[in-house]
mmCIF file of C-alpha atoms in Angstrom:
data_model
loop_
_atom_site.group_PDB
_atom_site.id
_atom_site.type_symbol
_atom_site.label_atom_id
_atom_site.label_comp_id
_atom_site.label_asym_id
_atom_site.label_seq_id
_atom_site.Cartn_x
_atom_site.Cartn_y
_atom_site.Cartn_z
ATOM 1 C CA ASP A 1 14.222 -25.271 13.926
ATOM 2 C CA GLY A 2 12.565 -21.860 13.990
ATOM 3 C CA GLY A 3 14.242 -18.787 12.683
ATOM 4 C CA ILE A 4 14.511 -16.017 10.175
ATOM 5 C CA THR A 5 16.352 -16.664 6.927
ATOM 6 C CA GLN A 6 17.773 -14.214 4.474
ATOM 7 C CA SER A 7 19.091 -15.218 1.112
ATOM 8 C CA PRO A 8 21.456 -14.959 -0.527
ATOM 9 C CA LYS A 9 24.281 -13.992 1.835
ATOM 10 C CA TYR A 10 26.158 -12.156 -0.927
ATOM 11 C CA LEU A 11 24.616 -10.634 -4.041
ATOM 12 C CA PHE A 12 26.189 -8.836 -6.966
ATOM 13 C CA ARG A 13 24.228 -6.861 -9.516
ATOM 14 C CA LYS A 14 24.923 -4.498 -12.340
ATOM 15 C CA GLU A 15 23.930 -0.885 -11.979
ATOM 16 C CA GLY A 16 20.431 -0.220 -13.313
ATOM 17 C CA GLN A 17 19.061 -3.663 -12.493
ATOM 18 C CA ASN A 18 16.370 -4.290 -9.916
ATOM 19 C CA VAL A 19 17.199 -6.946 -7.337
ATOM 20 C CA THR A 20 15.028 -8.699 -4.752
ATOM 21 C CA LEU A 21 16.303 -9.777 -1.348
ATOM 22 C CA SER A 22 14.495 -12.619 0.344
ATOM 23 C CA CYS A 23 13.430 -12.744 4.001
ATOM 24 C CA GLU A 24 11.472 -15.693 5.390
ATOM 25 C CA GLN A 25 10.506 -16.479 8.986
ATOM 26 C CA ASN A 26 8.801 -19.489 10.549
ATOM 27 C CA LEU A 27 8.424 -17.908 13.985
ATOM 28 C CA ASN A 28 4.798 -16.908 13.402
ATOM 29 C CA HIS A 29 5.779 -13.304 13.979
ATOM 30 C CA ASP A 30 3.396 -10.555 12.936
ATOM 31 C CA ALA A 31 5.861 -7.731 12.353
ATOM 32 C CA MET A 32 8.777 -7.715 9.938
ATOM 33 C CA TYR A 33 11.404 -5.076 9.203
ATOM 34 C CA TRP A 34 14.121 -4.215 6.718
ATOM 35 C CA TYR A 35 17.205 -2.277 7.742
ATOM 36 C CA ARG A 36 20.224 -1.073 5.866
ATOM 37 C CA GLN A 37 23.714 -0.680 7.298
ATOM 38 C CA ASP A 38 26.502 1.293 5.674
ATOM 39 C CA PRO A 39 30.141 1.209 6.858
ATOM 40 C CA GLY A 40 30.545 3.047 10.140
ATOM 41 C CA GLN A 41 26.825 3.677 10.480
ATOM 42 C CA GLY A 42 23.957 2.154 12.390
ATOM 43 C CA LEU A 43 20.863 0.339 11.190
ATOM 44 C CA ARG A 44 18.493 2.546 9.245
ATOM 45 C CA LEU A 45 14.871 1.510 8.795
ATOM 46 C CA ILE A 46 13.750 1.040 5.187
ATOM 47 C CA TYR A 47 10.278 -0.504 5.533
ATOM 48 C CA TYR A 48 8.301 -2.368 8.135
ATOM 49 C CA SER A 49 5.117 -4.390 8.161
ATOM 50 C CA GLN A 50 2.916 -5.099 11.157
ATOM 51 C CA ILE A 51 0.445 -7.418 9.450
ATOM 52 C CA VAL A 52 -0.082 -9.167 6.131
ATOM 53 C CA ASN A 53 -0.895 -6.886 3.207
ATOM 54 C CA ASP A 54 0.181 -3.800 5.112
ATOM 55 C CA PHE A 55 3.539 -2.043 5.280
ATOM 56 C CA GLN A 56 4.908 1.362 6.179
ATOM 57 C CA LYS A 57 7.849 3.414 4.962
ATOM 58 C CA GLY A 58 10.786 3.885 7.262
ATOM 59 C CA ASP A 59 13.348 6.666 7.141
ATOM 60 C CA ILE A 60 15.019 5.703 3.849
ATOM 61 C CA ALA A 61 12.305 4.053 1.720
ATOM 62 C CA GLU A 62 13.112 5.891 -1.516
ATOM 63 C CA GLY A 63 14.309 3.501 -4.202
ATOM 64 C CA TYR A 64 12.981 0.418 -2.383
ATOM 65 C CA SER A 65 9.740 -1.535 -2.525
ATOM 66 C CA VAL A 66 8.312 -4.377 -0.422
ATOM 67 C CA SER A 67 5.369 -6.736 -0.334
ATOM 68 C CA ARG A 68 3.763 -8.726 2.469
ATOM 69 C CA GLU A 69 1.485 -11.254 0.786
ATOM 70 C CA LYS A 70 2.230 -13.943 3.364
ATOM 71 C CA LYS A 71 2.949 -13.714 7.064
ATOM 72 C CA GLU A 72 6.185 -15.645 6.608
ATOM 73 C CA SER A 73 7.682 -13.575 3.823
ATOM 74 C CA PHE A 74 8.762 -9.929 3.424
ATOM 75 C CA PRO A 75 10.867 -9.529 0.266
ATOM 76 C CA LEU A 76 12.692 -6.269 -0.408
ATOM 77 C CA THR A 77 13.256 -5.028 -3.955
ATOM 78 C CA VAL A 78 16.103 -2.622 -4.513
ATOM 79 C CA THR A 79 15.150 -0.687 -7.620
ATOM 80 C CA SER A 80 17.305 1.173 -10.098
ATOM 81 C CA ALA A 81 16.030 4.390 -8.485
ATOM 82 C CA GLN A 82 18.070 3.696 -5.361
ATOM 83 C CA LYS A 83 21.166 5.863 -5.850
ATOM 84 C CA ASN A 84 23.545 4.020 -3.534
ATOM 85 C CA PRO A 85 22.318 0.437 -3.240
ATOM 86 C CA THR A 86 25.606 -1.161 -2.167
ATOM 87 C CA ALA A 87 25.146 -1.952 1.527
ATOM 88 C CA PHE A 88 24.459 -4.648 4.103
ATOM 89 C CA TYR A 89 20.744 -5.415 4.472
ATOM 90 C CA LEU A 90 19.225 -6.945 7.605
ATOM 91 C CA CYS A 91 15.742 -8.352 7.989
ATOM 92 C CA ALA A 92 14.073 -8.773 11.377
ATOM 93 C CA SER A 93 10.777 -9.978 12.802
ATOM 94 C CA SER A 94 8.984 -9.540 16.102
ATOM 95 C CA ILE A 95 5.850 -10.500 17.992
ATOM 96 C CA GLY A 96 4.072 -9.414 21.099
ATOM 97 C CA GLU A 97 3.275 -6.216 22.870
ATOM 98 C CA VAL A 98 6.934 -5.396 23.472
ATOM 99 C CA PRO A 99 8.453 -6.583 20.236
ATOM 100 C CA GLU A 100 11.926 -8.011 20.814
ATOM 101 C CA ALA A 101 13.386 -8.440 17.346
ATOM 102 C CA PHE A 102 14.921 -11.555 15.854
ATOM 103 C CA PHE A 103 17.329 -10.982 12.995
ATOM 104 C CA GLY A 104 18.417 -12.814 9.892
ATOM 105 C CA GLN A 105 22.074 -13.187 8.944
ATOM 106 C CA GLY A 106 21.937 -10.358 6.451
ATOM 107 C CA THR A 107 22.574 -9.934 2.732
ATOM 108 C CA ARG A 108 25.532 -7.971 1.461
ATOM 109 C CA LEU A 109 24.555 -6.367 -1.831
ATOM 110 C CA THR A 110 27.196 -5.008 -4.174
ATOM 111 C CA VAL A 111 26.172 -3.095 -7.253
ATOM 112 C CA VAL A 112 28.852 -2.623 -9.872
ATOM 113 C CA ILE B 1 13.097 11.053 11.836
ATOM 114 C CA LEU B 2 13.441 9.827 15.416
ATOM 115 C CA ASN B 3 16.922 10.447 16.813
ATOM 116 C CA VAL B 4 18.436 7.611 18.789
ATOM 117 C CA GLU B 5 22.005 8.330 19.727
ATOM 118 C CA GLN B 6 24.652 6.142 21.300
ATOM 119 C CA SER B 7 27.961 7.090 22.832
ATOM 120 C CA PRO B 8 30.758 6.473 22.639
ATOM 121 C CA GLN B 9 31.010 5.225 19.072
ATOM 122 C CA SER B 10 33.797 2.830 20.054
ATOM 123 C CA LEU B 11 35.536 1.754 23.199
ATOM 124 C CA HIS B 12 38.739 -0.173 23.844
ATOM 125 C CA VAL B 13 39.232 -1.586 27.345
ATOM 126 C CA GLN B 14 41.478 -4.091 29.051
ATOM 127 C CA GLU B 15 40.199 -7.411 30.315
ATOM 128 C CA GLY B 16 38.802 -6.918 33.799
ATOM 129 C CA ASP B 17 37.837 -3.271 33.291
ATOM 130 C CA SER B 18 34.264 -2.224 33.903
ATOM 131 C CA THR B 19 32.644 -0.043 31.291
ATOM 132 C CA ASN B 20 29.401 1.649 30.416
ATOM 133 C CA PHE B 21 27.776 3.286 27.433
ATOM 134 C CA THR B 22 24.782 5.466 26.790
ATOM 135 C CA CYS B 23 21.712 5.438 24.602
ATOM 136 C CA SER B 24 19.617 8.597 24.347
ATOM 137 C CA PHE B 25 16.171 8.701 22.769
ATOM 138 C CA PRO B 26 13.087 10.949 22.530
ATOM 139 C CA SER B 27 11.457 11.120 25.960
ATOM 140 C CA SER B 28 8.011 11.750 24.534
ATOM 141 C CA ASN B 29 5.922 8.939 23.089
ATOM 142 C CA PHE B 30 8.077 6.254 24.736
ATOM 143 C CA TYR B 31 6.942 2.634 24.616
ATOM 144 C CA ALA B 32 10.044 0.449 24.982
ATOM 145 C CA LEU B 33 13.803 0.417 24.725
ATOM 146 C CA HIS B 34 15.809 -2.629 23.702
ATOM 147 C CA TRP B 35 19.497 -3.437 23.944
ATOM 148 C CA TYR B 36 21.068 -5.816 21.422
ATOM 149 C CA ARG B 37 24.489 -7.378 21.200
ATOM 150 C CA TRP B 38 25.926 -7.868 17.708
ATOM 151 C CA GLU B 39 28.985 -10.040 17.362
ATOM 152 C CA THR B 40 30.995 -10.095 14.150
ATOM 153 C CA ALA B 41 29.604 -12.474 11.513
ATOM 154 C CA LYS B 42 26.499 -13.147 13.622
ATOM 155 C CA SER B 43 22.999 -11.680 13.881
ATOM 156 C CA PRO B 44 22.121 -9.140 16.582
ATOM 157 C CA LYS B 45 20.653 -10.807 19.672
ATOM 158 C CA ALA B 46 18.434 -9.150 22.281
ATOM 159 C CA LEU B 47 19.984 -8.489 25.682
ATOM 160 C CA PHE B 48 17.289 -6.513 27.450
ATOM 161 C CA VAL B 49 13.761 -5.307 26.829
ATOM 162 C CA MET B 50 12.907 -2.317 29.019
ATOM 163 C CA THR B 51 9.573 -0.586 29.362
ATOM 164 C CA LEU B 52 9.222 1.160 32.719
ATOM 165 C CA ASN B 53 10.944 4.281 33.985
ATOM 166 C CA GLY B 54 13.506 3.220 36.565
ATOM 167 C CA ASP B 55 13.780 -0.306 35.150
ATOM 168 C CA GLU B 56 17.008 -2.094 35.969
ATOM 169 C CA LYS B 57 17.826 -5.348 34.226
ATOM 170 C CA LYS B 58 20.737 -7.688 34.789
ATOM 171 C CA LYS B 59 22.146 -10.689 32.964
ATOM 172 C CA GLY B 60 25.370 -11.984 34.460
ATOM 173 C CA ARG B 61 27.962 -9.216 34.326
ATOM 174 C CA ILE B 62 25.823 -6.991 32.092
ATOM 175 C CA SER B 63 23.148 -4.672 33.398
ATOM 176 C CA ALA B 64 21.057 -1.800 32.084
ATOM 177 C CA THR B 65 19.065 1.080 33.507
ATOM 178 C CA LEU B 66 16.310 3.178 31.990
ATOM 179 C CA ASN B 67 15.206 6.779 32.498
ATOM 180 C CA THR B 68 12.215 7.501 30.264
ATOM 181 C CA LYS B 69 11.598 10.993 31.653
ATOM 182 C CA GLU B 70 14.963 12.277 30.513
ATOM 183 C CA GLY B 71 15.339 9.869 27.614
ATOM 184 C CA TYR B 72 18.405 7.786 28.306
ATOM 185 C CA SER B 73 19.525 4.256 29.108
ATOM 186 C CA TYR B 74 22.883 3.018 30.332
ATOM 187 C CA LEU B 75 24.436 -0.367 29.659
ATOM 188 C CA TYR B 76 27.080 -1.536 32.139
ATOM 189 C CA ILE B 77 29.562 -4.363 31.788
ATOM 190 C CA LYS B 78 31.390 -5.384 34.949
ATOM 191 C CA GLY B 79 34.787 -7.046 34.629
ATOM 192 C CA SER B 80 34.896 -7.047 30.799
ATOM 193 C CA GLN B 81 36.073 -10.221 29.089
ATOM 194 C CA PRO B 82 37.368 -10.620 25.509
ATOM 195 C CA GLU B 83 34.147 -12.480 24.635
ATOM 196 C CA ASP B 84 32.214 -9.291 25.454
ATOM 197 C CA SER B 85 33.746 -7.704 22.345
ATOM 198 C CA ALA B 86 30.833 -6.799 20.093
ATOM 199 C CA THR B 87 28.730 -3.892 18.921
ATOM 200 C CA TYR B 88 25.990 -2.969 21.369
ATOM 201 C CA LEU B 89 22.879 -1.478 19.816
ATOM 202 C CA CYS B 90 19.908 0.187 21.429
ATOM 203 C CA ALA B 91 16.509 0.385 19.764
ATOM 204 C CA PHE B 92 13.677 2.800 20.601
ATOM 205 C CA ILE B 93 10.075 1.759 20.077
ATOM 206 C CA PRO B 94 7.532 4.594 20.119
ATOM 207 C CA ARG B 95 4.000 4.226 21.464
ATOM 208 C CA ASN B 96 1.313 3.225 18.946
ATOM 209 C CA ASN B 97 3.906 1.954 16.531
ATOM 210 C CA ASN B 98 6.253 -0.945 15.988
ATOM 211 C CA ASP B 99 8.858 0.882 13.942
ATOM 212 C CA MET B 100 12.033 0.131 15.897
ATOM 213 C CA ARG B 101 14.689 2.808 15.443
ATOM 214 C CA PHE B 102 18.266 1.897 16.209
ATOM 215 C CA GLY B 103 21.204 3.933 17.373
ATOM 216 C CA ALA B 104 24.513 3.645 15.515
ATOM 217 C CA GLY B 105 25.886 1.336 18.207
ATOM 218 C CA THR B 106 28.896 1.259 20.496
ATOM 219 C CA ARG B 107 31.693 -1.011 19.301
ATOM 220 C CA LEU B 108 33.422 -2.554 22.321
ATOM 221 C CA THR B 109 36.825 -4.214 22.074
ATOM 222 C CA VAL B 110 38.176 -5.977 25.151
ATOM 223 C CA LYS B 111 41.889 -6.717 25.019
ATOM 224 C CA PRO B 112 43.255 -9.739 26.921
#
């Protein structure tokens, strides 16, 4: 059953700790994306990757880091430098010339 | 930062009403425009992928139009049903890039 999986669904961390959100896809998609959603706002692009070992900053990359060592995986690390890390995080992937995106279920991160 | 704007932010209609909402995007450097439907507790799912000026797409009671020269797309729902209640997102994809930028969405509530 192909798809894109984010884990965990809910995550709690203490302020000052780094935390890594997982995103895995078995769709053989080339491109992967991380978005952040805050209450009442839309999806804002954090990072995206078009191929393995390459990624680009989105609009709000500060305080985040990513890696793309494998095609299937695009983990997002929320570092202690991110001032307001509590949010809902969505991962997506796409393939093709006109890249329709497929989304994971999201991870809700709460930093206390 | 690419500005993708959607209006209205939210919409409440009665069952059977027809409705429409707008997505505006930069008219230069256009490659594609996507519409997604995001139901509560689910992942966003693609409705339409639009690439050509003048494109009109239809899926059941939902249709969309695209004007790339002036930078807008309309989504229409004919005879709204309670199951149409969701947030409708548009995403702009610029040429030479795969960084999808989303609008804030239109939250539609259809009352029985």
